[in-house]
Tab-separated table of C-alpha atoms in Angstrom:
chain	number	residue	atom	x	y	z
V	1	MET	CA	-6.249	-3.730	-26.967
V	2	SER	CA	-2.668	-5.714	-26.481
V	3	PRO	CA	-2.516	-8.080	-23.516
V	4	LEU	CA	-0.480	-6.203	-20.812
V	5	ASN	CA	2.789	-7.620	-19.348
V	6	ARG	CA	2.797	-8.070	-15.105
V	7	ARG	CA	5.116	-4.256	-14.896
V	8	GLN	CA	2.315	-2.983	-17.391
V	9	PHE	CA	-0.467	-3.953	-15.459
V	10	VAL	CA	1.108	-2.821	-12.053
V	11	THR	CA	2.195	0.325	-13.378
V	12	ARG	CA	-1.678	1.149	-14.618
V	13	SER	CA	-3.428	-0.213	-11.558
V	14	THR	CA	-1.471	2.138	-9.603
V	15	GLN	CA	-1.970	5.006	-11.777
V	16	ALA	CA	-5.676	4.321	-11.774
V	17	ALA	CA	-5.718	3.648	-7.631
V	18	VAL	CA	-3.702	6.973	-7.288
V	19	ALA	CA	-6.017	8.910	-9.827
V	20	LEU	CA	-8.980	7.266	-8.070
V	21	ALA	CA	-7.869	8.280	-4.833
V	22	ALA	CA	-6.749	11.599	-5.591
V	23	THR	CA	-10.391	12.820	-6.946
V	24	SER	CA	-12.468	10.970	-4.310
V	25	ARG	CA	-10.816	13.636	-1.671
V	26	PHE	CA	-12.494	16.388	-3.778
V	27	ALA	CA	-16.087	14.383	-4.073
V	28	PRO	CA	-18.562	16.085	-1.401
V	29	GLU	CA	-19.709	11.977	-0.924
V	30	SER	CA	-18.607	8.828	-1.958
V	31	THR	CA	-20.917	5.682	-3.354
V	32	ALA	CA	-19.252	3.405	-0.496
V	33	GLU	CA	-20.049	6.590	2.571
V	34	LEU	CA	-23.650	6.878	1.404
V	35	ALA	CA	-24.538	3.064	0.715
V	36	PHE	CA	-22.242	1.790	4.012
V	37	GLY	CA	-21.610	4.972	6.045
V	38	LEU	CA	-17.643	4.021	5.276
V	39	GLU	CA	-14.965	6.391	3.941
V	40	PRO	CA	-13.164	5.143	1.045
V	41	ARG	CA	-9.251	3.970	1.921
V	42	PHE	CA	-6.973	3.438	-0.353
V	43	ALA	CA	-3.633	1.167	0.001
V	44	ALA	CA	-0.651	0.652	-2.316
V	45	PHE	CA	1.746	-2.322	-2.632
V	46	THR	CA	4.963	-2.011	-1.410
V	47	GLU	CA	6.925	-4.769	-3.226
V	48	SER	CA	8.607	-1.221	-5.849
V	49	PHE	CA	9.461	0.436	-3.198
V	50	GLN	CA	11.452	-2.218	-0.903
V	51	SER	CA	15.078	-0.677	-1.317
V	52	TRP	CA	13.269	2.350	0.750
V	53	PRO	CA	13.374	2.360	4.228
V	54	ILE	CA	9.598	1.909	5.562
V	55	PRO	CA	8.942	5.490	7.142
V	56	GLU	CA	10.246	6.851	3.556
V	57	VAL	CA	7.632	4.669	1.842
V	58	CYS	CA	5.086	5.919	4.367
V	59	ALA	CA	6.035	9.826	3.732
V	60	LYS	CA	5.781	9.103	-0.050
V	61	PHE	CA	2.354	7.259	0.166
V	62	LYS	CA	0.901	9.927	2.623
V	63	ALA	CA	2.399	12.504	0.093
V	64	ILE	CA	0.317	11.293	-2.562
V	65	GLY	CA	-2.715	11.006	-1.166
V	66	LEU	CA	-3.005	7.141	-0.005
V	67	ASP	CA	-4.166	5.650	3.639
V	68	GLY	CA	-2.070	2.699	3.953
V	69	LEU	CA	0.294	0.088	3.031
V	70	ASP	CA	0.439	-3.342	1.875
V	71	LEU	CA	3.580	-4.307	3.107
V	72	THR	CA	5.499	-7.273	1.690
V	73	VAL	CA	6.420	-9.774	4.754
V	74	ARG	CA	7.813	-12.655	2.833
V	75	PRO	CA	11.542	-13.177	1.571
V	76	GLY	CA	13.053	-10.673	0.206
V	77	GLY	CA	10.188	-8.166	1.178
V	78	HIS	CA	10.413	-5.390	3.125
V	79	ILE	CA	10.276	-7.360	6.108
V	80	GLU	CA	11.978	-11.227	6.354
V	81	PRO	CA	9.548	-13.375	8.166
V	82	GLN	CA	11.760	-14.281	10.766
V	83	ASP	CA	11.992	-10.804	11.300
V	84	ALA	CA	8.640	-9.785	11.773
V	85	ALA	CA	7.911	-10.461	15.392
V	86	ARG	CA	10.664	-8.095	15.982
V	87	LYS	CA	10.241	-5.442	12.896
V	88	LEU	CA	6.285	-5.281	12.584
V	89	PRO	CA	5.638	-2.968	15.160
V	90	ASP	CA	8.156	-0.693	14.156
V	91	ALA	CA	6.648	-1.124	10.853
V	92	ALA	CA	3.040	-0.150	12.410
V	93	LYS	CA	4.449	2.591	14.502
V	94	ALA	CA	6.084	4.153	11.418
V	95	ALA	CA	2.340	3.957	9.348
V	96	ARG	CA	1.017	5.433	12.232
V	97	ASP	CA	3.082	8.522	12.785
V	98	HIS	CA	2.540	9.208	9.022
V	99	GLY	CA	-1.178	8.988	9.915
V	100	LEU	CA	-1.190	5.944	7.209
V	101	GLN	CA	-2.662	1.982	8.301
V	102	LEU	CA	-0.776	-1.238	7.399
V	103	SER	CA	-3.897	-2.334	5.512
V	104	MET	CA	-2.564	-5.418	4.499
V	105	LEU	CA	0.184	-8.026	4.802
V	106	THR	CA	1.716	-9.853	1.633
V	107	THR	CA	3.486	-13.295	2.310
V	108	ALA	CA	4.953	-16.027	0.651
V	109	ILE	CA	2.307	-18.465	1.883
V	110	VAL	CA	0.445	-20.222	-1.166
V	111	ALA	CA	-1.306	-23.101	1.074
V	112	GLY	CA	-2.399	-24.280	4.320
V	113	GLY	CA	-0.795	-27.335	6.156
């Protein structure tokens, strides 16, 4: 098997996550649910969808069976860091309105101070 470039890796990972999410919806009980009493949740990274408004991303993610978003809050992301205090509540509301969660935030922080 040849090495994957970043785009191929992201594409295949997303496809695998969507397939897993779709099939787990039809399983009577998942391993995580049996072992820990938890229902699996699936979120996707929003970087590939930054040209779409957050409510549209939420609608599309819900339509394909995802449970949440990994929202980019960094320079060039869905939300610029200086706008986070003002825009994150709206993003969280859009997610809730579509039955989703803001599962994660991806930032540009790379080291502690």
